[in-house]
Structure formats: C-alpha cells, structure tokens
PDB file of C-alpha atoms and ligand atoms in Angstrom:
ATOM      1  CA  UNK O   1     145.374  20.749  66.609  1.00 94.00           C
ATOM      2  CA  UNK O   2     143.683  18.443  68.640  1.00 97.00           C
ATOM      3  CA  UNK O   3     141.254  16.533  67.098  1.00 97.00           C
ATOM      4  CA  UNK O   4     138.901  13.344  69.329  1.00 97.00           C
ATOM      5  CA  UNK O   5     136.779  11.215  67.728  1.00 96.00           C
ATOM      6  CA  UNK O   6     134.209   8.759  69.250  1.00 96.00           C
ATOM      7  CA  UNK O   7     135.771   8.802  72.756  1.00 97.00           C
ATOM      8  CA  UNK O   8     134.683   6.976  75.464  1.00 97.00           C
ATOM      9  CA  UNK O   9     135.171   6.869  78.985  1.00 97.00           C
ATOM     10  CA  UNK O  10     134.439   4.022  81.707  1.00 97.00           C
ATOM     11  CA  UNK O  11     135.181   3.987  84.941  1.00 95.00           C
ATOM     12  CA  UNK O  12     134.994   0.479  87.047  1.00 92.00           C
ATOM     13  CA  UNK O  13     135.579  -0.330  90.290  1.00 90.00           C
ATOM     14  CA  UNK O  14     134.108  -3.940  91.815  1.00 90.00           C
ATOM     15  CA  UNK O  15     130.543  -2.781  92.085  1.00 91.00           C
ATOM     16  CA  UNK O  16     129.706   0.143  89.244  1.00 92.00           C
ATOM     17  CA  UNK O  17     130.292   1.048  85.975  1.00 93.00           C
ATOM     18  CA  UNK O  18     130.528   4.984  85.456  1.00 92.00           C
ATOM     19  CA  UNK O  19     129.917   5.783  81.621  1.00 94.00           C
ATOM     20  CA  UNK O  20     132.207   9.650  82.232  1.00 96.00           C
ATOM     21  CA  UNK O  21     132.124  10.514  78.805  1.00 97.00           C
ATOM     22  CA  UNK O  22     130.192   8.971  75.581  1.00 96.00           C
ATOM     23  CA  UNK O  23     130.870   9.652  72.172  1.00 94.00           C
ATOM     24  CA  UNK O  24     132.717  12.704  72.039  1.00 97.00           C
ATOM     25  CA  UNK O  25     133.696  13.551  69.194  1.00 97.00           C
ATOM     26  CA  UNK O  26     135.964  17.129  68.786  1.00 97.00           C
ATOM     27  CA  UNK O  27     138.338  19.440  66.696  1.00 97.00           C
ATOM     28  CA  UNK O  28     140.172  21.698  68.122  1.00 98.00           C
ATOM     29  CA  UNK O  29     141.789  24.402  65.500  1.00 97.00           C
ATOM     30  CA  UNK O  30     145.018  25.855  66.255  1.00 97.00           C
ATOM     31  CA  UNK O  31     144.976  29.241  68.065  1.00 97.00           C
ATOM     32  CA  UNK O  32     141.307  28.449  68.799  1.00 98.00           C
ATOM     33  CA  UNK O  33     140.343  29.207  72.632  1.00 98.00           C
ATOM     34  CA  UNK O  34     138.139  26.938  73.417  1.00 98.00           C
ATOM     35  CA  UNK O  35     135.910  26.474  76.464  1.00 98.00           C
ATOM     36  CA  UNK O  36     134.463  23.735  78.023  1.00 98.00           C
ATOM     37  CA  UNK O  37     131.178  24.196  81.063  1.00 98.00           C
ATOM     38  CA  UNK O  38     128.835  21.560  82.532  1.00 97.00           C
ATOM     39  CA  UNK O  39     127.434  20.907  85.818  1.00 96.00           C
ATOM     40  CA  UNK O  40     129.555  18.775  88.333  1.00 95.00           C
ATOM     41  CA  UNK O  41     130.185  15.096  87.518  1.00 95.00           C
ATOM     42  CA  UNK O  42     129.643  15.470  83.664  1.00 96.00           C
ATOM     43  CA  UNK O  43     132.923  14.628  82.926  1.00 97.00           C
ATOM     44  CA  UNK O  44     134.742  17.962  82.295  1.00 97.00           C
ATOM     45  CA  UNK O  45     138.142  17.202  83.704  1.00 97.00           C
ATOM     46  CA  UNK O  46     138.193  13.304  82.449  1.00 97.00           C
ATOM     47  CA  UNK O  47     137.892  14.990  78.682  1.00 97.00           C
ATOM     48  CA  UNK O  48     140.417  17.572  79.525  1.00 97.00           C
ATOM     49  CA  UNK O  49     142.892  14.661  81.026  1.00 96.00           C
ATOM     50  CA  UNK O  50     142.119  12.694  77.753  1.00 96.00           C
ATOM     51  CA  UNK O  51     142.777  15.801  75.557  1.00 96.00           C
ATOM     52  CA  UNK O  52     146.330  16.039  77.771  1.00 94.00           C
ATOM     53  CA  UNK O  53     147.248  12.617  77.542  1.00 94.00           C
ATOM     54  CA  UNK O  54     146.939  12.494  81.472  1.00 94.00           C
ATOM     55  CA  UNK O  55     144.580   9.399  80.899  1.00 94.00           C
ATOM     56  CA  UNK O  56     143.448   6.930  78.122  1.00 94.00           C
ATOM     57  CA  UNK O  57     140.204   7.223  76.601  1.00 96.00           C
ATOM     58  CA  UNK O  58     138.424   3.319  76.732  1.00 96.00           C
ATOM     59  CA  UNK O  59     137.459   3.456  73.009  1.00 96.00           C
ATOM     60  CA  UNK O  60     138.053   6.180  70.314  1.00 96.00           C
ATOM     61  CA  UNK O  61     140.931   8.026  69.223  1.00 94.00           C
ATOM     62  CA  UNK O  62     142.708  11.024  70.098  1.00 96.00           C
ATOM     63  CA  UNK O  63     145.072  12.813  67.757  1.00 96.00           C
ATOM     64  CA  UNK O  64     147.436  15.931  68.309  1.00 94.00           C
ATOM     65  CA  UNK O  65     149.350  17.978  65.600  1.00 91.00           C
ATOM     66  CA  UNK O  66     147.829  15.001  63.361  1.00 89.00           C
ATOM     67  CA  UNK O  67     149.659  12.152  65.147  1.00 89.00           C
ATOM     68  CA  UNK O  68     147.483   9.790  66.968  1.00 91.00           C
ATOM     69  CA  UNK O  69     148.553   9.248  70.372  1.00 91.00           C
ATOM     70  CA  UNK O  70     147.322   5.505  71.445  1.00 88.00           C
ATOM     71  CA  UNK O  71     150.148   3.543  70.507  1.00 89.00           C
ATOM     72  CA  UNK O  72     152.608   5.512  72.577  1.00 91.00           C
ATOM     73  CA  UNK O  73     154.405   4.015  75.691  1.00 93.00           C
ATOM     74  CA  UNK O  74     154.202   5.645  78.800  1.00 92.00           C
ATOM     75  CA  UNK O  75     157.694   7.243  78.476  1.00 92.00           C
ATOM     76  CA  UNK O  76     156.671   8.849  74.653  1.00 91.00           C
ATOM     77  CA  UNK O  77     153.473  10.432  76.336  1.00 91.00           C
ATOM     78  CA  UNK O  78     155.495  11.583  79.060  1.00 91.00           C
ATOM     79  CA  UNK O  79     157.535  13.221  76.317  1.00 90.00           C
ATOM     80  CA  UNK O  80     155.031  14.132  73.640  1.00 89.00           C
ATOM     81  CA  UNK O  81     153.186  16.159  76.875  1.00 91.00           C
ATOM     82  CA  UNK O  82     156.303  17.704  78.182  1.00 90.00           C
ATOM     83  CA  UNK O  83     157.245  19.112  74.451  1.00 90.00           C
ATOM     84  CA  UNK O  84     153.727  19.954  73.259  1.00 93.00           C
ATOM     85  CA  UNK O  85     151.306  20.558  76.448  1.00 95.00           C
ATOM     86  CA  UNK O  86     150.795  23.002  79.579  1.00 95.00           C
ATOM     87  CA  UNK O  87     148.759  22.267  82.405  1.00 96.00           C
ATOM     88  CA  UNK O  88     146.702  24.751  84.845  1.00 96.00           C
ATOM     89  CA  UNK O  89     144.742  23.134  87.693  1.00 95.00           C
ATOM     90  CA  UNK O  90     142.069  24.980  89.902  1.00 93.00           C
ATOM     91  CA  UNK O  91     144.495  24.134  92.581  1.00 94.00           C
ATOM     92  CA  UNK O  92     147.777  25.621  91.267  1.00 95.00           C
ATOM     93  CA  UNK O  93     149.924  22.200  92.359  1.00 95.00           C
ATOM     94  CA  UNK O  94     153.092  23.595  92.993  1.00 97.00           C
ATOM     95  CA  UNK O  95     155.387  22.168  95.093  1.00 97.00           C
ATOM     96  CA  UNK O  96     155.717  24.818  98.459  1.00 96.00           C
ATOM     97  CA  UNK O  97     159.229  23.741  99.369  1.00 96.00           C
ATOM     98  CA  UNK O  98     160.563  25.636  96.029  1.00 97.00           C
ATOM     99  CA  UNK O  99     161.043  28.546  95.597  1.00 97.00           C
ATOM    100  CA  UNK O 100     158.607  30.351  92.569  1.00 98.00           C
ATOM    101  CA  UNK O 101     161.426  29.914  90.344  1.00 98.00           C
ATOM    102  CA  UNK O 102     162.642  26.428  90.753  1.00 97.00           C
ATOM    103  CA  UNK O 103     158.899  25.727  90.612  1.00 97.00           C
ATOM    104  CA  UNK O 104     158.669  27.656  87.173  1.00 97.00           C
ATOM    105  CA  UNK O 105     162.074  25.678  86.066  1.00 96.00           C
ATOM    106  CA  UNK O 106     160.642  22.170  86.723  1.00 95.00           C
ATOM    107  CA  UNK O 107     159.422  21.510  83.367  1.00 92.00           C
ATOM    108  CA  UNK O 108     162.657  21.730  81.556  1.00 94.00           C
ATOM    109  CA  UNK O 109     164.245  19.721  84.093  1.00 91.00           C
ATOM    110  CA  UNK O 110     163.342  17.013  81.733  1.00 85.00           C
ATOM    111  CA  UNK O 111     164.761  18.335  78.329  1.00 85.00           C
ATOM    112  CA  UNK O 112     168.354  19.428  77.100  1.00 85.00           C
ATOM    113  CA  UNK O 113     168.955  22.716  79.018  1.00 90.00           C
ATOM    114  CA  UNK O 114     171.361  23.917  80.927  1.00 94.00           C
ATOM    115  CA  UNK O 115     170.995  25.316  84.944  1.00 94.00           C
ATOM    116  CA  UNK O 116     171.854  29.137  83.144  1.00 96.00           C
ATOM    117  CA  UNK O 117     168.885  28.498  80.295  1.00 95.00           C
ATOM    118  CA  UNK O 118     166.671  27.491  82.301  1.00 96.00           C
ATOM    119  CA  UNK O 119     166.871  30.119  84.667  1.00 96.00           C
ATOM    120  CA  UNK O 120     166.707  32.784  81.901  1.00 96.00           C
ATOM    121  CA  UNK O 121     163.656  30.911  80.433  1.00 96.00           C
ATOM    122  CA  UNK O 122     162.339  30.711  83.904  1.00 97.00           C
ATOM    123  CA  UNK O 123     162.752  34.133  84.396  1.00 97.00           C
ATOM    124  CA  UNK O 124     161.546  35.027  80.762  1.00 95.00           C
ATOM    125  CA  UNK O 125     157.780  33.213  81.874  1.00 95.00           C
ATOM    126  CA  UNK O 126     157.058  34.738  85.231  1.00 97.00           C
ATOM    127  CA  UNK O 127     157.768  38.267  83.849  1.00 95.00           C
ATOM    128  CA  UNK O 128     154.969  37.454  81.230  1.00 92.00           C
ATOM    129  CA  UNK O 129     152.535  36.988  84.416  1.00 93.00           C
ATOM    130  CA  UNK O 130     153.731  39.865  86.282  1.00 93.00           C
ATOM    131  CA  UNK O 131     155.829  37.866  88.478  1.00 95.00           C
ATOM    132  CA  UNK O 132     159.325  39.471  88.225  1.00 95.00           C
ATOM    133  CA  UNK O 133     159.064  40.833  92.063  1.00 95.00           C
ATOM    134  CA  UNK O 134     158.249  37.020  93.493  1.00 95.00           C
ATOM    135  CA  UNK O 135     160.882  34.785  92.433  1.00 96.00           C
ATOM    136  CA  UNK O 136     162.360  33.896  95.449  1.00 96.00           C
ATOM    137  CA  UNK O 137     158.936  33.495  97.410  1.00 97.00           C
ATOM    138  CA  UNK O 138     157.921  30.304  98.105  1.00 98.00           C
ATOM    139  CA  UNK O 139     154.160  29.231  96.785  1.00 97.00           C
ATOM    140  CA  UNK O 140     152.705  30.040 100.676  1.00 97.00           C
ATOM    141  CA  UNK O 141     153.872  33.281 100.593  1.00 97.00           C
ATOM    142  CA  UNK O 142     152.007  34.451  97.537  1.00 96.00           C
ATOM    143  CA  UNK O 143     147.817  35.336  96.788  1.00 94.00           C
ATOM    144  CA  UNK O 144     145.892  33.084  95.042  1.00 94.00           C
ATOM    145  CA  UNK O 145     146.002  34.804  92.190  1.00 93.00           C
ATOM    146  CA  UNK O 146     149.593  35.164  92.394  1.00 95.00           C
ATOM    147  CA  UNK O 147     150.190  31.495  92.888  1.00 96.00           C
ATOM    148  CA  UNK O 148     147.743  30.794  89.450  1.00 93.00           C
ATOM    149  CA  UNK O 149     150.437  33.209  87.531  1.00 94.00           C
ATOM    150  CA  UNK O 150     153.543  31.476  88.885  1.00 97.00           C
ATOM    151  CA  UNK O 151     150.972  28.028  87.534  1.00 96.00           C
ATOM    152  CA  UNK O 152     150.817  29.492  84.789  1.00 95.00           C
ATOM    153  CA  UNK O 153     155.059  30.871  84.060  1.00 95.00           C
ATOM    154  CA  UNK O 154     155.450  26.789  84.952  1.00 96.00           C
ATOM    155  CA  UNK O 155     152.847  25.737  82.045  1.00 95.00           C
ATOM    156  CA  UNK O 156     154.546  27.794  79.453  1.00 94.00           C
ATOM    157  CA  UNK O 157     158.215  27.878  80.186  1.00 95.00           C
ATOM    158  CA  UNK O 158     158.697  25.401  77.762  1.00 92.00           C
ATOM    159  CA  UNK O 159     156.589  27.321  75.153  1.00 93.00           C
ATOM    160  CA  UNK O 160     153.862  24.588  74.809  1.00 95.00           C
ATOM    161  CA  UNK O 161     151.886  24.750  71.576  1.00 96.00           C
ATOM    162  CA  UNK O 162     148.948  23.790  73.589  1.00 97.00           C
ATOM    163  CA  UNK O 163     147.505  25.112  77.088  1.00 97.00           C
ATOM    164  CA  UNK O 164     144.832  22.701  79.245  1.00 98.00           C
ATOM    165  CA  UNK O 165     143.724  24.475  81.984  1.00 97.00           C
ATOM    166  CA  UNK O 166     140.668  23.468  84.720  1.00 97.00           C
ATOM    167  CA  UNK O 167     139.114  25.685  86.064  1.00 96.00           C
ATOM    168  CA  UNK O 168     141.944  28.105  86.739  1.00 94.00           C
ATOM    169  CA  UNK O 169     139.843  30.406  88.188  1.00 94.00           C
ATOM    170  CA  UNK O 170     137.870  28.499  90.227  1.00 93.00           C
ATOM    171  CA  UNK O 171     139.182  29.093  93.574  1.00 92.00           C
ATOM    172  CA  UNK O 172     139.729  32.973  92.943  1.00 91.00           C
ATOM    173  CA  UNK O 173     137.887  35.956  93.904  1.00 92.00           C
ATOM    174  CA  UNK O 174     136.442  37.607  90.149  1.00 92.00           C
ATOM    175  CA  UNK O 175     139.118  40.736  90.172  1.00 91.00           C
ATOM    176  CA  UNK O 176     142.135  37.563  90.523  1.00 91.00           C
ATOM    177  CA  UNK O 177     140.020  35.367  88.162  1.00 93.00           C
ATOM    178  CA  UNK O 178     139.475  37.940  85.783  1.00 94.00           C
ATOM    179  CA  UNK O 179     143.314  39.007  85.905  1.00 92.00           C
ATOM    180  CA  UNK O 180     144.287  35.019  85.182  1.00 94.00           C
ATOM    181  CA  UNK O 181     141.559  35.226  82.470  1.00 96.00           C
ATOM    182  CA  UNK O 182     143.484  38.679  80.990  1.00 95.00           C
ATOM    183  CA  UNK O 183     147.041  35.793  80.722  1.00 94.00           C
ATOM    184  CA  UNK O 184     145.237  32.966  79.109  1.00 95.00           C
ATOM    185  CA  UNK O 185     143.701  35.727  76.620  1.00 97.00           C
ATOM    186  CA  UNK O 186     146.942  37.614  75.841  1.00 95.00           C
ATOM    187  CA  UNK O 187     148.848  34.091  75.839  1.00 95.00           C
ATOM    188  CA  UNK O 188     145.973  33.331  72.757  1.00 97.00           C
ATOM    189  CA  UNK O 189     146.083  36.720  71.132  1.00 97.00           C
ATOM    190  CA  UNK O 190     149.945  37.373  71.254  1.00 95.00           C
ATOM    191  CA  UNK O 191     151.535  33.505  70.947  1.00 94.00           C
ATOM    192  CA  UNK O 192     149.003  32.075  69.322  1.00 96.00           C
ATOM    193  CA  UNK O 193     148.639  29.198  72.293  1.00 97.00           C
ATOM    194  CA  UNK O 194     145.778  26.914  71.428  1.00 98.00           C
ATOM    195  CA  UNK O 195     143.939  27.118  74.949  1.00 98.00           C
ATOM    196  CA  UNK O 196     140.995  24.488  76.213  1.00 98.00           C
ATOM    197  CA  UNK O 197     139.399  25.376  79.294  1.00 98.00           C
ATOM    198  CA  UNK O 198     137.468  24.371  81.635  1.00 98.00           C
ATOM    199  CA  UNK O 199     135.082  26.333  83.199  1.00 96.00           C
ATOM    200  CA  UNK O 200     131.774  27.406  86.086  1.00 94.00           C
ATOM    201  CA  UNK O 201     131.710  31.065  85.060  1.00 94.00           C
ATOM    202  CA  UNK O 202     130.047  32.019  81.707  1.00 94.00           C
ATOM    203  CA  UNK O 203     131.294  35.178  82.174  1.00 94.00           C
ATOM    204  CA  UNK O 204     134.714  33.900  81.223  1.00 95.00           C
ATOM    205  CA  UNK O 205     133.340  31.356  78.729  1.00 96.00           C
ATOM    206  CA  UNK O 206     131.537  34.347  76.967  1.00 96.00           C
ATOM    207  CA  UNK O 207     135.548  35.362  76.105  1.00 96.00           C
ATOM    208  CA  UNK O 208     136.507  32.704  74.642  1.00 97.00           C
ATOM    209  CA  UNK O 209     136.047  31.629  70.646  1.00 97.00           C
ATOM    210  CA  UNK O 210     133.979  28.949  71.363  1.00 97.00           C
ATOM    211  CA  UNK O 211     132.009  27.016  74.048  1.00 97.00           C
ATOM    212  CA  UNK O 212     131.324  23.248  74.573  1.00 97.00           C
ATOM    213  CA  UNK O 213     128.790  22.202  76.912  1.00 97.00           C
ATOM    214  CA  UNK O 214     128.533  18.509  78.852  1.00 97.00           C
ATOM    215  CA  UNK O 215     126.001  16.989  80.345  1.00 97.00           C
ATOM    216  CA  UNK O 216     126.156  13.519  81.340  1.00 96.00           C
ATOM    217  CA  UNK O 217     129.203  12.943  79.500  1.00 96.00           C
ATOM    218  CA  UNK O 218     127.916  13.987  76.492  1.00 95.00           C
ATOM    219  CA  UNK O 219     128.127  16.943  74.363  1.00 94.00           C
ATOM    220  CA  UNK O 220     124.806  18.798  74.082  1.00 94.00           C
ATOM    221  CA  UNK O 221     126.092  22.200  72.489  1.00 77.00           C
TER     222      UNK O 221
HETATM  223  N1  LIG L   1     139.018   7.805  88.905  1.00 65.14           N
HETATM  224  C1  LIG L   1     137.688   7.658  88.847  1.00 65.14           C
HETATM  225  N2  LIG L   1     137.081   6.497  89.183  1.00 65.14           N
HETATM  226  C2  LIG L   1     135.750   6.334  89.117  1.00 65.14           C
HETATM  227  N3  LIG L   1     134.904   7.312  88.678  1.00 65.14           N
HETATM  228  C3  LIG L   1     135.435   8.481  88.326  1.00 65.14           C
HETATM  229  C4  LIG L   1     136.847   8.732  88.382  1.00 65.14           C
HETATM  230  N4  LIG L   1     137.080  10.014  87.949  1.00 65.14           N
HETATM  231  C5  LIG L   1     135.878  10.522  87.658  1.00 65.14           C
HETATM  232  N5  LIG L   1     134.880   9.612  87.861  1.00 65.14           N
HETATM  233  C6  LIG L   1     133.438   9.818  87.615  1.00 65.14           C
HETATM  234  O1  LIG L   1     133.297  10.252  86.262  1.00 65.14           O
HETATM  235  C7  LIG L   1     132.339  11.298  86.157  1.00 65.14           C
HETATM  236  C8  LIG L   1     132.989  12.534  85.545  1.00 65.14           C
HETATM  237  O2  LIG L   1     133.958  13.081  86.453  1.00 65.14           O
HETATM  238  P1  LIG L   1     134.770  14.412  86.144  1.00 65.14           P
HETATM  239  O3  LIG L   1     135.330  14.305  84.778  1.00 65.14           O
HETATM  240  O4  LIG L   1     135.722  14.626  87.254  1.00 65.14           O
HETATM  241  O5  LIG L   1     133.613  15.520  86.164  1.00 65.14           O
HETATM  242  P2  LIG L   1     133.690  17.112  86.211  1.00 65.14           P
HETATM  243  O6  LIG L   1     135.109  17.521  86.015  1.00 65.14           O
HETATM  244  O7  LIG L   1     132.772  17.569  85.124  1.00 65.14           O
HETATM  245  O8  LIG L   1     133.167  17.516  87.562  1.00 65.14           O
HETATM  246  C9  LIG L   1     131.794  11.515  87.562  1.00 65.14           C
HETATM  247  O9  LIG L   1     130.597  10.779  87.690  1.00 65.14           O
HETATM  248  C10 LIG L   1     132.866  10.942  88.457  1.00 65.14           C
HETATM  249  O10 LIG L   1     132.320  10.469  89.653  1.00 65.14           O
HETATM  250 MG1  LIG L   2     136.395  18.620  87.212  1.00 65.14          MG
END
C-alpha cells in the first residue's frame, strides 16, 4: 500500500544541515496497522509527512497503491491526498469557528458532492466515533478526547484507504487515549483502513501489527 524506498531527508537553513531521516526504506501492506516510536527529534513526523505526501523526501522514492508519487504537481498531490489519505494530529487542528459538523464536512468540500451528501456523510462519520450528540458544538466546547473523535469523523468522511495519524493520543489522559486507540483499531478490524501511527506509548504500539522504531533518522527495528 505504501511502499518507501531509500528515502532521505535534509533539512537546511543558512548555517546547518539536519540529516531527519536516512535511508528508510518501508512496505506498508494493506490493512496492516502499523506503528511507528522513537525518542524526540528522530524524525517520526517528517516520515509520516513523507508517507502523506505533506512533504518531499530529498532523495528516494515513495509509492502509494503502486503509483509513485514524485512527479506529481502540487495540485495532483493535493488531490491524490484528499481521495486516498486521512490525517490525525496530536493537536486535533480543527478550525473552532465551525461547528463539529462543518468541521467533519471540510474534506469533501473539495470533491463532487452536494451540501445534502455531505451532510449525510458527515453525519454517517461522527456517529462511527460516538459523536451523534455533538454536532452542533463547536471544537471548544468538547473534551479532548471528544475533539480527537470529531479529528478523526473529519479524516474518514471521505472513506480514505489510508489513515496517518501522530501521536493522536498524545495530549490525552490513558482512559481518552485508550478510547481513540479502541477507533483506530475498529476502523482497522471492520474497514480494513491501512493505519500508520505514530507513537510515545508502547502500550498502544503493543496493539498494533507491527512496530518500527527510529533513532536518529534511521530505522533500528
Ligand atoms: N522544518 C524543519 N526545518 C529544519 N529542521 C527540521 C524541520 N522539521 C524537523 N526538523 C528536524 O528534523 C529532525 C526530525 O524532526 P521530527 O520529524 O519532527 O522528529 P519527531 O517527530 O521524531 O520528534 C529534528 O532534528 C528536527 O529538529
Ligand atoms: Mg513529531
């Protein structure tokens, strides 16, 4: 499903050179559920952003659904991630002037739907997280843990084969974390979502298929 080989990351600025990731090479199966841990700085979220097509890799290759990826323009990766990816961040990133809904909506904003679909997909997603009772909350009015799920409606409303998420639990308390961990499994088991995440706990890495460790920005398990 997703499938890197040989990437490498710089980062320059005038004065230093920051090596974030070297020679990673990685397969990802489809309805694998992946995990990624590492201390701080090892590169964990620049391999998850390459995986996402969120940022270029500076050599190597990255391929998705067996279609490599770095000849796109910016407006095919735009599309390629809205059709095929979701995205959870440790800090939710919804937008608090709209309502959980409109929030959950955003994503097909950008396809073929109409206002009616895409309020009954809308809906459809944040009854899948529990979210039913919330709709017309706004992102400040909700837990946490809440505000991870309605994260969470937004990343599959449009039914992404893939789910990046990192560290979505990372700013919860373990009985929210381990309810967000509960989605992402059932999302796996139940869809079949191919799921890569990033993560500090091993407790929630011990769930998943398969665990990757970083150090340095290298693999070393
Ligand atoms: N935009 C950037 N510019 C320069 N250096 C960066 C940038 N993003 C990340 N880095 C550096 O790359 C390394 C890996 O960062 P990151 O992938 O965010 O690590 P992690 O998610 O594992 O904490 C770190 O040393 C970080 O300082
Ligand atoms: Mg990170």
């Amino acid at each position: 499903m997703i499938r890197l080989q040989n990437i490498e990351k710089v980062y320059r600025t005038d004065t230093i050179e920051t090596l974030a990731l070297n020679s990673i090479s990685l397969d990802v199966e489809k309805g694998e559920f992946l995990s990624i841990m590492g201390p701080s700085g090892c590169g964990k979220s620049t391999l998850l952003n390459i995986m996402g097509l969120l940022d270029a890799p500076s050599k190597g290759d990255v391929r998705i659904d067996d279609q490599t990826t770095q000849h796109l323009s910016d407006k095919q990766l735009a599309n390629f991630r809205n059709q095929k990816l979701g995205f959870i961040f440790q800090s939710y990133h919804l937008i608090n002037d709209l309502q959980v809904l409109d929030n959950v909506e955003l994503p097909l904003l950008y396809r073929n739907t109409t206002a009616k679909q895409r309020k009954l997909l809308a809906s459809e997603a944040l009854a899948k997280v529990g979210l039913t009772n919330r709709i017309k909350h706004f992102p400040t009015q909700l837990s946490g843990g809440q505000r991870q799920r309605v994260a969470i409606a937004r990343a599959i409303v449009g039914r992404p084969e893939i789910i990046l998420a990192d560290e979505p639990t990372g700013n919860l308390d373990s009985a929210m974390g381990n309810e967000i961990m509960e989605i992402l499994m059932q999302l796996n088991k139940e869809d079949g979502t191919t799921i890569v995440m990033v993560t500090h706990d091993e407790n929630m890495a011990n769930k998943t298929h398969r665990l990757v460790r970083l150090f340095d920005g290298a693999q070393v398990q």
